[in-house]
Amino acid sequence: GTPLTSSEAIHERLDKVRALAIFSADAISSTAYATEEILLVLILVGTGALNASLPIAAVIGALIVVVAFSYRQTVRAYPSGGGSYTVARENLGTFPGLTAAAALMIDYVLTVAVSTSAGIAALTSAAPSLYNERLELAIIAVWVIVVGNLRGIREAGKVFAIPTYLFILTFAAMLVTGFIRYALGAEAPPPPPSEAAVAVTGSLGLFLVLRAFSSGCSALTGLEAIANGVPAFKPPESKNAAITIGWMAAVLASFFLGLTLLTHLLHVQPVPQVTVISQVGKTAFGGTPPYYVLQAATMLILIMASNTSFADFPRLASVMARDGFLPRHMMFRGDRLAFSAGILVLGALASGLLVLFKADTHRLIPLYAVGVFLSFTLSQSGMVVHWLRSQEAGRRRSMIINGVGAVGTAVVVVVAAGTKFTHGAWIVLLAIPILVAMCVQIGRHYRRVGGQLEIREGDFAELQGVPVSGSLQTVIVPVEGLDRAVLRTIEYARSLSQNVTAVHITDDVQEAETLRAQWEEMIPDVPIVIVESPYRALVAPFLAYVDAVDRANPRGRITVVLPEFVTAHFWENLLHNQPAARLRRSLMRRPNTAVVNVLYHLR
């Protein structure tokens, strides 16, 4: 699409209708598989155990209400974006914040994998001939979503609103029609005899009940998405976000409880290759076109539900990168104001997960609940601490709401970890500390580098002692800021020529003017040129400046001196030198231009 300027960011924000489609698709779409996950556990001891689905669903429905109310408090307290990472880090400390972030990032990757797998399962339920191609179809679906999100969040809202609202309408129609059919004496078509559980084969113990409960809690995934994305709303941001959370919770709870009750009344049993929602839909609509519309809408919203992750994962990664816990280039916004690096990383990770688990929803679900409910717990606990420190009116009521949410979600974490540990939850419990350790290591690296680059007394005396070359060649030094590496580069540039200019490319004019003031105070004999880049590009504006200098003096020689880091460890190179590498690749193709790297060795 046409590139967007940074000043257009305010116009890319979402109203409540589009925000519901983007941020709620994950939560609402979970109604397509949450009930089935409960039944898949209960059926292990026979059809008689399926009656337990109703009380389990009732408890989960109450939990949906509690968590939704808790996050309404969060968005009011954090209008700039109250994601679990921000809330936990500010109120509980760095390690709880990074733990919440790691759990969320894993959950976002799982959301993409689970949603696309479930969406393709809906497709293959209606078209069984495609069953063997489900992995390829799931990966194609992921990258369609990637392309859609690279076009920007408002564009994604336009595209993805239609499947969300189509699903809401068709699902509601299925529930109403299904209850009417039940009142008229209808039952679900019997499952294939070879797949049906025809008798009670064991007793329903507490462990299986808890396992069914933790599986059904997949209905709550995505409830935190709006709290993470408050800045994406139109003003007043927090009010609009709180209203949208209310809409989302109402739709989610009514759909989940309605479907669970209808499956109980119609005696629906879970079977391979045919989803529960497909069985209920066929009972309600028969083999008529509305049934196929329902399946198509289910497939689309389940695939589009991954868009919630594509809206939140890159935003969370950019915040963590700003705080120094992820590579800095995760903050980069593409031509369409989307966090392109985060979107591409999420697409790649989700595709790898799909290949690893062969796009099997039921194999992925056990990995799902632990991370998301851990982030819920840390976020709500952080909000309790926030209200304890706050002097706002109504803080006691808010603290009670968040406290109940913290206790409820903590119980789910313990239950999910205990009942699903051997079914795959151990992978998440292992991955979270590994990811936290990686973020801590990145943070230490950036702090260590910052200490090495900090300008000290005597650095400018060394610079002033460097003799200026008599050469009239033009030397250009691209700079991101003012630190010891830049000083070293300026020293070298002055030894080449007396005609040295520093160039700073920016999309933030106010920040650039602050840099100009510092530069003119500290290095007054080397001019700095500020080039505004409203589309956040680096290479094109810099080359345009070099071209302008070349046109002004066609017979002169141009040397571009690039500051570059030499890191102590090979992996640390991923955290640095990305802008310099892009400039070097572009300048190599330019005639009459020499490129020199000035290496700064990091300890």
Coordinates of C-alpha atoms in Angstrom, one line a residue:
G1 CA 0.0 0.0 0.0
T2 CA 0.9 3.7 -0.2
P3 CA 3.4 4.6 2.6
L4 CA 2.0 6.5 5.6
T5 CA 3.7 9.4 7.3
S6 CA 4.3 9.3 11.0
S7 CA 1.9 12.3 11.4
E8 CA -0.9 10.1 10.1
A9 CA -0.6 7.6 13.0
I10 CA -3.5 9.3 14.9
H11 CA -5.8 8.7 11.8
E12 CA -4.9 5.0 11.8
R13 CA -6.6 4.5 15.2
L14 CA -9.6 2.2 15.6
D15 CA -13.2 2.9 16.6
K16 CA -15.0 0.4 18.9
V17 CA -16.5 -1.5 16.0
R18 CA -13.2 -2.2 14.3
A19 CA -11.4 -2.7 17.5
L20 CA -13.9 -5.4 18.5
A21 CA -13.1 -7.2 15.2
I22 CA -9.3 -6.9 15.6
F23 CA -8.8 -7.4 19.4
S24 CA -11.7 -9.7 20.2
A25 CA -11.5 -12.2 17.4
D26 CA -9.2 -14.5 19.4
A27 CA -11.5 -14.5 22.5
I28 CA -14.8 -14.8 20.6
S29 CA -13.4 -17.5 18.2
S30 CA -12.4 -19.7 21.2
T31 CA -16.1 -20.6 21.6
A32 CA -15.6 -22.8 18.5
Y33 CA -13.3 -25.2 20.3
A34 CA -13.5 -24.5 24.1
T35 CA -16.6 -26.6 24.7
E36 CA -15.1 -29.4 22.6
E37 CA -12.0 -29.4 24.7
I38 CA -14.0 -30.0 27.8
L39 CA -15.9 -32.9 26.2
L40 CA -12.8 -34.5 24.9
V41 CA -11.5 -34.9 28.4
L42 CA -14.8 -36.0 29.9
I43 CA -15.5 -38.6 27.2
L44 CA -12.4 -40.5 28.4
V45 CA -14.6 -42.1 31.1
G46 CA -17.7 -42.5 29.0
T47 CA -20.7 -40.6 27.8
G48 CA -22.2 -40.4 31.3
A49 CA -19.4 -38.0 32.3
L50 CA -20.5 -35.5 29.7
N51 CA -23.1 -34.2 32.1
A52 CA -20.3 -32.5 34.1
S53 CA -19.7 -30.1 31.2
L54 CA -22.5 -27.8 32.5
P55 CA -21.1 -27.0 36.0
I56 CA -17.6 -26.7 34.5
A57 CA -18.8 -24.3 31.9
A58 CA -20.7 -22.3 34.6
V59 CA -17.5 -21.8 36.6
I60 CA -15.6 -20.8 33.4
G61 CA -18.4 -18.3 32.5
A62 CA -18.0 -16.7 36.0
L63 CA -14.3 -16.5 35.5
I64 CA -14.8 -14.7 32.1
V65 CA -16.9 -12.1 33.9
V66 CA -14.3 -11.6 36.7
V67 CA -11.3 -11.3 34.3
A68 CA -13.2 -8.9 32.0
F69 CA -14.1 -6.6 35.0
S70 CA -10.5 -6.8 36.1
Y71 CA -9.2 -5.7 32.8
R72 CA -11.7 -2.8 32.7
Q73 CA -9.9 -1.5 35.8
T74 CA -6.6 -2.0 34.1
V75 CA -7.4 0.1 31.0
R76 CA -8.7 2.9 33.1
A77 CA -5.5 2.9 35.2
Y78 CA -3.2 2.5 32.2
P79 CA -4.6 4.5 29.3
S80 CA -1.3 4.3 27.5
G81 CA -1.5 0.5 27.3
G82 CA -1.9 -1.7 30.4
G83 CA -0.5 -4.9 29.1
S84 CA 0.7 -7.5 31.6
Y85 CA 4.3 -6.6 31.0
T86 CA 3.8 -2.9 31.7
V87 CA 1.6 -3.5 34.8
A88 CA 3.7 -6.2 36.3
R89 CA 7.1 -4.5 35.7
E90 CA 5.9 -1.2 37.1
N91 CA 4.3 -2.6 40.2
L92 CA 6.0 -6.0 40.9
G93 CA 9.5 -5.5 39.4
T94 CA 11.6 -6.4 36.4
F95 CA 11.5 -10.2 36.7
P96 CA 7.8 -10.5 37.2
G97 CA 7.4 -8.1 34.2
L98 CA 9.6 -10.2 32.0
T99 CA 7.9 -13.3 33.1
A100 CA 4.5 -11.9 32.1
A101 CA 6.0 -10.7 28.8
A102 CA 7.5 -14.1 28.1
A103 CA 4.3 -15.9 28.9
L104 CA 2.3 -13.5 26.7
M105 CA 4.7 -13.8 23.8
I106 CA 4.5 -17.6 23.9
D107 CA 0.7 -17.3 24.2
Y108 CA 0.6 -15.1 21.1
V109 CA 2.6 -17.6 19.1
L110 CA 0.3 -20.4 20.3
T111 CA -2.8 -18.3 19.5
V112 CA -1.7 -18.1 15.9
A113 CA -1.0 -21.8 15.6
V114 CA -4.1 -22.9 17.5
S115 CA -6.5 -20.5 15.7
T116 CA -5.3 -21.4 12.2
S117 CA -5.3 -25.1 13.0
A118 CA -8.9 -24.9 14.4
G119 CA -9.9 -22.8 11.4
I120 CA -8.6 -25.4 8.9
A121 CA -10.3 -28.1 11.1
A122 CA -13.6 -26.3 10.5
L123 CA -12.9 -26.3 6.7
T124 CA -12.0 -30.0 6.6
S125 CA -15.1 -30.8 8.7
A126 CA -17.2 -29.5 5.8
A127 CA -14.8 -30.7 3.1
P128 CA -13.1 -33.9 4.3
S129 CA -11.2 -34.3 1.1
L130 CA -8.8 -31.5 2.2
Y131 CA -8.0 -33.2 5.5
N132 CA -4.5 -34.4 4.4
E133 CA -3.5 -30.9 3.2
R134 CA -4.4 -29.2 6.5
L135 CA -0.8 -28.3 7.4
E136 CA -0.1 -26.6 4.1
L137 CA -3.4 -24.8 4.3
A138 CA -2.7 -23.6 7.8
I139 CA 0.7 -22.2 6.9
I140 CA -0.8 -20.4 3.9
A141 CA -3.4 -18.9 6.2
V142 CA -0.7 -17.6 8.6
W143 CA 1.1 -15.7 5.8
V144 CA -2.1 -14.2 4.4
I145 CA -2.6 -12.7 7.9
V146 CA 1.0 -11.5 7.9
V147 CA 0.5 -9.7 4.6
G148 CA -2.7 -8.2 5.8
N149 CA -1.0 -6.8 9.0
L150 CA 1.9 -5.4 7.1
R151 CA -0.6 -3.1 5.4
G152 CA -1.4 -1.5 8.8
I153 CA -3.8 -2.0 11.7
R154 CA -6.6 0.1 10.3
E155 CA -6.5 -1.7 7.0
A156 CA -6.5 -5.0 8.9
G157 CA -9.6 -3.8 10.8
K158 CA -11.4 -3.2 7.5
V159 CA -10.5 -6.7 6.2
F160 CA -11.0 -8.7 9.3
A161 CA -14.2 -7.0 10.6
I162 CA -16.4 -8.9 8.0
P163 CA -15.4 -12.5 9.2
T164 CA -15.8 -11.5 12.9
Y165 CA -19.3 -10.1 12.5
L166 CA -20.3 -12.8 10.1
F167 CA -19.4 -15.4 12.7
I168 CA -21.3 -13.5 15.5
L169 CA -24.4 -13.5 13.3
T170 CA -24.2 -17.1 12.2
F171 CA -23.3 -18.4 15.6
A172 CA -26.2 -16.6 17.2
A173 CA -28.5 -17.9 14.5
M174 CA -27.2 -21.4 15.2
L175 CA -27.9 -21.2 18.9
V176 CA -31.4 -19.8 18.4
T177 CA -32.3 -22.4 15.7
G178 CA -30.7 -25.2 17.7
F179 CA -32.7 -24.4 20.9
I180 CA -35.9 -24.3 18.7
R181 CA -35.0 -27.6 17.1
Y182 CA -34.4 -29.1 20.6
A183 CA -37.8 -27.9 21.7
L184 CA -39.2 -29.7 18.7
G185 CA -37.5 -32.9 19.7
A186 CA -34.4 -32.9 17.5
E187 CA -31.1 -34.6 18.4
A188 CA -27.6 -34.4 16.9
P189 CA -26.8 -37.0 14.2
P190 CA -25.2 -40.1 15.9
P191 CA -21.4 -40.2 15.6
P192 CA -19.7 -43.1 13.7
P193 CA -20.1 -46.3 15.7
S194 CA -16.4 -47.0 15.7
E195 CA -15.6 -43.7 17.3
A196 CA -18.4 -43.4 19.8
A197 CA -18.1 -44.0 23.5
V198 CA -21.1 -46.2 24.2
A199 CA -20.7 -46.9 27.9
V200 CA -19.2 -45.5 31.0
T201 CA -15.8 -47.1 31.3
G202 CA -14.5 -45.4 34.5
S203 CA -15.2 -43.0 37.3
L204 CA -15.0 -39.3 36.9
G205 CA -12.4 -38.3 39.5
L206 CA -11.3 -34.8 40.6
F207 CA -8.2 -34.9 38.4
L208 CA -10.2 -35.3 35.2
V209 CA -12.7 -32.6 36.3
L210 CA -9.8 -30.2 36.8
R211 CA -8.2 -31.2 33.5
A212 CA -11.5 -30.6 31.7
F213 CA -11.8 -27.3 33.5
S214 CA -8.3 -26.2 32.5
S215 CA -9.0 -27.3 28.9
G216 CA -12.2 -25.3 28.8
C217 CA -10.3 -22.2 30.1
S218 CA -9.0 -21.8 26.6
A219 CA -12.2 -19.8 26.2
L220 CA -10.5 -17.0 28.1
T221 CA -7.5 -16.7 25.8
G222 CA -7.4 -13.2 24.2
L223 CA -9.2 -11.4 27.0
E224 CA -6.1 -9.4 27.7
A225 CA -5.7 -8.2 24.1
I226 CA -7.7 -4.9 24.5
A227 CA -5.7 -3.9 27.6
N228 CA -2.5 -4.4 25.6
G229 CA -3.7 -2.3 22.7
V230 CA -5.4 0.7 24.4
P231 CA -3.2 3.2 22.4
A232 CA -4.7 1.8 19.2
F233 CA -8.2 3.2 20.1
K234 CA -9.5 6.6 19.1
P235 CA -9.8 9.1 22.0
P236 CA -10.9 8.8 24.7
E237 CA -8.8 5.6 24.6
S238 CA -9.4 4.1 28.0
K239 CA -13.2 4.7 27.9
N240 CA -13.6 3.1 24.4
A241 CA -11.3 0.2 25.4
A242 CA -13.4 -0.5 28.6
I243 CA -16.7 -0.5 26.6
T244 CA -15.2 -2.8 24.0
I245 CA -14.1 -5.2 26.8
G246 CA -17.7 -5.3 28.0
W247 CA -19.0 -6.1 24.5
M248 CA -16.4 -8.8 24.1
A249 CA -17.1 -10.5 27.4
A250 CA -20.9 -10.4 26.8
V251 CA -20.5 -12.1 23.4
L252 CA -17.9 -14.6 24.7
A253 CA -19.8 -15.7 27.8
S254 CA -23.2 -16.0 26.1
F255 CA -21.8 -18.0 23.1
F256 CA -19.7 -20.3 25.3
L257 CA -22.4 -21.1 27.8
G258 CA -25.1 -21.3 25.0
L259 CA -23.1 -23.8 23.0
T260 CA -22.2 -26.0 26.0
L261 CA -25.8 -26.1 27.1
L262 CA -26.9 -27.0 23.5
T263 CA -24.4 -29.8 23.1
H264 CA -25.7 -31.2 26.4
L265 CA -29.3 -31.0 25.4
L266 CA -28.6 -32.5 21.9
H267 CA -26.3 -35.3 23.3
V268 CA -23.4 -34.2 21.1
Q269 CA -20.2 -36.3 21.5
P270 CA -16.7 -35.3 20.3
V271 CA -15.4 -37.4 17.4
P272 CA -12.3 -37.1 15.1
Q273 CA -12.5 -35.2 11.9
V274 CA -15.9 -33.6 12.7
T275 CA -15.9 -30.7 15.2
V276 CA -18.6 -30.2 17.9
I277 CA -19.7 -26.9 16.4
S278 CA -20.1 -28.7 13.0
Q279 CA -22.4 -31.3 14.6
V280 CA -24.5 -28.7 16.4
G281 CA -24.6 -26.6 13.2
K282 CA -25.8 -29.6 11.2
T283 CA -28.5 -30.3 13.8
A284 CA -29.7 -26.7 13.6
F285 CA -29.5 -26.1 9.9
G286 CA -29.3 -29.6 8.4
G287 CA -27.3 -29.7 5.1
T288 CA -28.7 -26.4 4.0
P289 CA -26.6 -23.4 2.9
P290 CA -26.7 -21.8 6.4
Y291 CA -24.7 -24.7 7.7
Y292 CA -21.9 -24.1 5.1
V293 CA -22.0 -20.4 5.8
L294 CA -21.5 -21.2 9.5
Q295 CA -18.6 -23.5 8.8
A296 CA -17.1 -20.9 6.5
A297 CA -17.6 -18.1 9.1
T298 CA -16.1 -20.4 11.8
M299 CA -13.1 -21.1 9.6
L300 CA -12.5 -17.5 8.8
I301 CA -12.8 -16.1 12.4
L302 CA -10.6 -18.9 13.7
I303 CA -7.9 -18.0 11.1
M304 CA -8.5 -14.2 11.6
A305 CA -8.4 -14.7 15.4
S306 CA -4.6 -15.0 15.0
N307 CA -4.8 -11.3 14.0
T308 CA -5.2 -10.5 17.7
S309 CA -1.7 -11.8 18.2
F310 CA -0.4 -9.9 15.1
A311 CA -1.9 -6.7 16.6
D312 CA -0.4 -7.3 20.1
F313 CA 2.9 -9.3 19.7
P314 CA 4.7 -6.6 17.7
R315 CA 3.5 -3.9 20.0
L316 CA 4.7 -5.8 23.1
A317 CA 8.0 -6.5 21.4
S318 CA 8.5 -2.8 20.5
V319 CA 7.9 -1.8 24.1
M320 CA 10.4 -4.4 25.4
A321 CA 12.9 -3.3 22.8
R322 CA 12.5 0.3 23.9
D323 CA 13.2 -0.9 27.5
G324 CA 16.3 -2.7 26.2
F325 CA 15.1 -6.3 26.6
L326 CA 14.7 -7.2 22.9
P327 CA 16.7 -6.2 19.8
R328 CA 16.3 -2.5 19.1
H329 CA 15.1 -3.0 15.5
M330 CA 11.9 -4.5 16.9
M331 CA 10.9 -0.9 17.4
F332 CA 11.0 -0.2 13.7
R333 CA 7.7 0.8 12.0
G334 CA 7.3 -0.1 8.4
D335 CA 5.9 2.0 5.6
R336 CA 2.4 1.4 6.8
L337 CA 3.1 2.3 10.4
A338 CA 3.1 -1.4 11.4
F339 CA 5.9 -3.0 13.5
S340 CA 7.1 -5.0 10.6
A341 CA 9.9 -6.9 12.3
G342 CA 7.6 -8.2 15.0
I343 CA 4.9 -9.3 12.5
L344 CA 7.5 -11.3 10.5
V345 CA 9.0 -12.9 13.6
L346 CA 5.6 -14.0 14.8
G347 CA 4.7 -15.4 11.4
A348 CA 7.9 -17.4 11.3
L349 CA 7.5 -18.8 14.8
A350 CA 3.9 -19.8 14.4
S351 CA 4.7 -21.5 11.1
G352 CA 7.4 -23.5 12.8
L353 CA 5.0 -24.5 15.6
L354 CA 2.5 -25.7 13.0
V355 CA 5.0 -27.9 11.3
L356 CA 6.2 -29.3 14.6
F357 CA 2.7 -30.2 15.8
K358 CA 1.3 -31.0 12.3
A359 CA -1.5 -28.3 12.6
D360 CA -3.3 -30.5 15.2
T361 CA -5.4 -28.3 17.5
H362 CA -5.8 -30.9 20.2
R363 CA -2.0 -31.4 20.5
L364 CA -1.5 -27.6 20.7
I365 CA -4.3 -26.8 23.2
P366 CA -2.4 -28.3 26.3
L367 CA 0.4 -25.8 25.8
Y368 CA -2.1 -22.9 25.7
A369 CA -3.6 -22.2 29.2
V370 CA -0.5 -21.9 31.4
G371 CA 1.1 -18.9 29.7
V372 CA -2.0 -16.8 29.2
F373 CA -3.2 -17.4 32.8
L374 CA 0.2 -16.7 34.3
S375 CA 0.2 -13.3 32.5
F376 CA -3.3 -12.8 33.8
T377 CA -2.2 -13.5 37.3
L378 CA 0.8 -11.2 37.2
S379 CA -1.2 -8.4 35.6
Q380 CA -4.0 -8.6 38.2
S381 CA -1.5 -8.9 41.1
G382 CA 0.3 -5.8 39.8
M383 CA -3.0 -4.0 39.7
V384 CA -3.6 -4.8 43.3
V385 CA -0.3 -3.3 44.2
H386 CA -1.2 -0.3 42.0
W387 CA -4.4 0.4 43.9
L388 CA -2.6 0.0 47.3
R389 CA -0.3 2.8 46.2
S390 CA -3.0 4.9 44.6
Q391 CA -5.0 7.7 46.2
E392 CA -7.8 7.6 43.6
A393 CA -11.4 7.5 44.6
G394 CA -12.9 4.0 44.4
R395 CA -9.5 2.3 44.7
R396 CA -10.7 -0.2 47.3
R397 CA -13.5 -1.5 45.0
S398 CA -11.0 -1.7 42.1
M399 CA -8.5 -3.5 44.3
I400 CA -11.1 -6.1 45.3
I401 CA -12.0 -6.7 41.7
N402 CA -8.4 -7.2 40.6
G403 CA -7.7 -9.3 43.7
V404 CA -10.5 -11.7 42.9
G405 CA -9.2 -11.8 39.3
A406 CA -5.6 -12.6 40.5
V407 CA -6.8 -15.4 42.8
G408 CA -9.1 -16.9 40.2
T409 CA -6.5 -16.9 37.4
A410 CA -3.7 -18.2 39.8
V411 CA -5.9 -21.2 40.6
V412 CA -6.2 -21.9 36.9
V413 CA -2.4 -21.6 36.5
V414 CA -1.9 -24.3 39.2
V415 CA -4.6 -26.5 37.8
A416 CA -3.5 -26.2 34.2
A417 CA 0.2 -26.8 35.1
G418 CA -0.7 -29.8 37.2
T419 CA -3.2 -31.5 34.9
K420 CA -1.5 -30.8 31.6
F421 CA 2.1 -31.1 32.6
T422 CA 2.7 -34.4 30.8
H423 CA 0.5 -33.4 27.9
G424 CA 2.8 -30.6 26.8
A425 CA 2.5 -27.9 29.5
W426 CA 6.1 -28.7 30.5
I427 CA 7.2 -27.2 27.2
V428 CA 5.8 -23.8 28.2
L429 CA 7.0 -24.0 31.8
L430 CA 10.5 -24.6 30.4
A431 CA 10.3 -22.0 27.6
I432 CA 9.2 -19.1 29.9
P433 CA 12.4 -19.1 32.1
I434 CA 14.5 -19.6 29.0
L435 CA 12.9 -16.6 27.3
V436 CA 13.2 -14.5 30.5
A437 CA 16.9 -15.4 30.7
M438 CA 17.4 -14.3 27.1
C439 CA 15.7 -11.0 27.8
V440 CA 17.8 -10.4 30.9
Q441 CA 21.0 -11.2 28.9
I442 CA 19.9 -8.7 26.2
G443 CA 19.2 -6.1 28.8
R444 CA 22.6 -6.6 30.5
H445 CA 24.3 -6.3 27.1
Y446 CA 22.6 -3.0 26.2
R447 CA 23.3 -1.6 29.7
R448 CA 27.0 -2.7 29.4
V449 CA 27.2 -1.1 25.9
G450 CA 25.6 2.0 27.2
G451 CA 28.2 2.3 29.9
Q452 CA 31.0 1.8 27.4
L453 CA 29.5 4.4 25.0
E454 CA 28.8 7.0 27.7
I455 CA 30.8 10.1 27.0
R456 CA 33.4 10.8 29.7
E457 CA 35.6 13.7 30.7
G458 CA 38.5 14.0 28.4
D459 CA 36.8 12.5 25.3
F460 CA 36.3 15.9 23.7
A461 CA 39.9 16.9 24.5
E462 CA 41.0 13.9 22.5
L463 CA 38.7 15.0 19.6
Q464 CA 40.0 18.5 19.6
G465 CA 43.6 17.2 19.5
V466 CA 43.0 15.3 16.2
P467 CA 44.6 17.2 13.3
V468 CA 42.2 18.2 10.5
S469 CA 43.2 17.0 7.1
G470 CA 43.7 19.5 4.4
S471 CA 41.8 17.3 1.9
L472 CA 38.7 18.9 0.4
Q473 CA 36.9 15.6 -0.1
T474 CA 33.4 15.6 1.4
V475 CA 33.1 13.2 4.4
I476 CA 29.6 12.3 5.6
V477 CA 29.0 10.6 8.9
P478 CA 25.5 9.2 9.6
V479 CA 24.8 9.3 13.3
E480 CA 22.0 7.9 15.5
G481 CA 22.9 9.9 18.5
L482 CA 25.9 11.2 20.5
D483 CA 28.2 8.7 22.2
R484 CA 31.8 7.5 22.3
A485 CA 31.5 5.4 19.2
V486 CA 30.3 8.5 17.3
L487 CA 33.1 10.6 18.7
R488 CA 35.6 8.0 17.5
T489 CA 34.1 8.1 14.1
I490 CA 34.2 11.9 14.0
E491 CA 37.9 11.8 15.0
Y492 CA 38.6 9.5 12.1
A493 CA 36.5 11.6 9.6
R494 CA 38.4 14.8 10.6
S495 CA 41.7 13.0 9.8
L496 CA 40.4 12.5 6.3
S497 CA 39.1 16.0 5.4
Q498 CA 38.3 19.4 6.8
N499 CA 34.9 19.1 5.1
V500 CA 33.0 16.8 7.5
T501 CA 29.2 16.7 8.1
A502 CA 27.2 14.6 10.4
V503 CA 23.8 13.5 9.2
H504 CA 20.9 12.4 11.4
I505 CA 17.8 10.8 9.8
T506 CA 14.7 11.1 12.0
D507 CA 10.9 11.0 12.1
D508 CA 10.8 12.8 15.5
V509 CA 11.8 16.4 14.9
Q510 CA 11.6 17.4 18.5
E511 CA 14.0 14.7 19.6
A512 CA 16.3 15.6 16.7
E513 CA 16.4 19.3 17.8
T514 CA 17.5 18.1 21.2
L515 CA 20.3 16.2 19.6
R516 CA 21.3 19.2 17.5
A517 CA 21.5 21.4 20.6
Q518 CA 23.8 18.8 22.3
W519 CA 25.9 18.4 19.2
E520 CA 26.4 22.1 18.6
E521 CA 27.4 22.6 22.2
M522 CA 29.9 19.6 22.3
I523 CA 31.2 19.5 18.7
P524 CA 30.7 23.0 17.3
D525 CA 33.2 22.7 14.5
V526 CA 31.4 19.8 12.8
P527 CA 28.0 20.7 11.4
I528 CA 25.1 18.3 11.8
V529 CA 22.3 18.1 9.3
I530 CA 18.9 16.9 10.4
V531 CA 16.9 15.1 7.6
E532 CA 13.3 14.5 8.4
S533 CA 11.9 11.1 7.3
P534 CA 8.2 11.1 7.8
Y535 CA 7.9 7.6 6.4
R536 CA 10.5 6.3 8.9
A537 CA 12.9 5.2 6.1
L538 CA 16.6 5.4 6.6
V539 CA 18.4 4.5 3.4
A540 CA 16.3 6.5 0.9
P541 CA 16.6 9.9 2.7
F542 CA 20.3 9.4 3.4
L543 CA 21.0 8.5 -0.3
A544 CA 18.9 11.6 -1.3
Y545 CA 21.2 13.8 0.8
V546 CA 24.3 12.2 -0.7
D547 CA 22.9 12.8 -4.1
A548 CA 22.3 16.4 -3.3
V549 CA 25.9 16.8 -2.1
D550 CA 27.2 15.1 -5.2
R551 CA 25.1 17.5 -7.5
A552 CA 26.5 20.5 -5.7
N553 CA 30.1 19.4 -6.4
P554 CA 30.1 16.8 -9.3
R555 CA 33.9 16.6 -9.4
G556 CA 34.4 16.1 -5.7
R557 CA 34.9 12.8 -3.9
I558 CA 32.4 11.6 -1.3
T559 CA 33.4 9.3 1.6
V560 CA 30.8 8.0 4.0
V561 CA 32.2 6.9 7.3
L562 CA 30.0 4.4 9.2
P563 CA 30.4 3.7 12.9
E564 CA 30.1 0.0 13.5
F565 CA 30.4 -2.2 16.6
V566 CA 32.5 -5.3 17.1
T567 CA 30.7 -7.3 19.7
A568 CA 32.3 -9.6 22.2
H569 CA 30.0 -12.6 21.3
F570 CA 28.7 -13.6 17.9
W571 CA 25.0 -13.5 19.0
E572 CA 25.3 -9.9 20.2
N573 CA 25.9 -8.8 16.6
L574 CA 22.1 -9.4 16.1
L575 CA 21.5 -6.5 18.5
H576 CA 23.6 -4.0 16.7
N577 CA 24.7 -2.7 13.3
Q578 CA 21.5 -3.2 11.4
P579 CA 21.2 0.4 10.2
A580 CA 24.9 0.5 9.2
A581 CA 24.6 -2.8 7.3
R582 CA 21.6 -1.5 5.3
L583 CA 23.4 1.8 4.4
R584 CA 26.6 -0.1 3.5
R585 CA 24.7 -2.4 1.1
S586 CA 23.0 0.5 -0.6
L587 CA 26.2 2.7 -0.9
M588 CA 28.2 -0.1 -2.4
R589 CA 26.2 0.3 -5.7
R590 CA 26.7 4.1 -5.8
P591 CA 29.5 5.5 -8.0
N592 CA 32.0 8.0 -6.9
T593 CA 31.5 7.0 -3.2
A594 CA 33.9 5.4 -0.8
V595 CA 32.6 3.7 2.3
V596 CA 34.7 3.4 5.4
N597 CA 33.8 1.4 8.6
V598 CA 35.2 2.7 11.9
L599 CA 35.0 -0.2 14.3
Y600 CA 34.3 0.3 17.9
H601 CA 35.2 -2.8 20.0
L602 CA 32.7 -3.6 22.8
R603 CA 34.1 -5.3 25.8

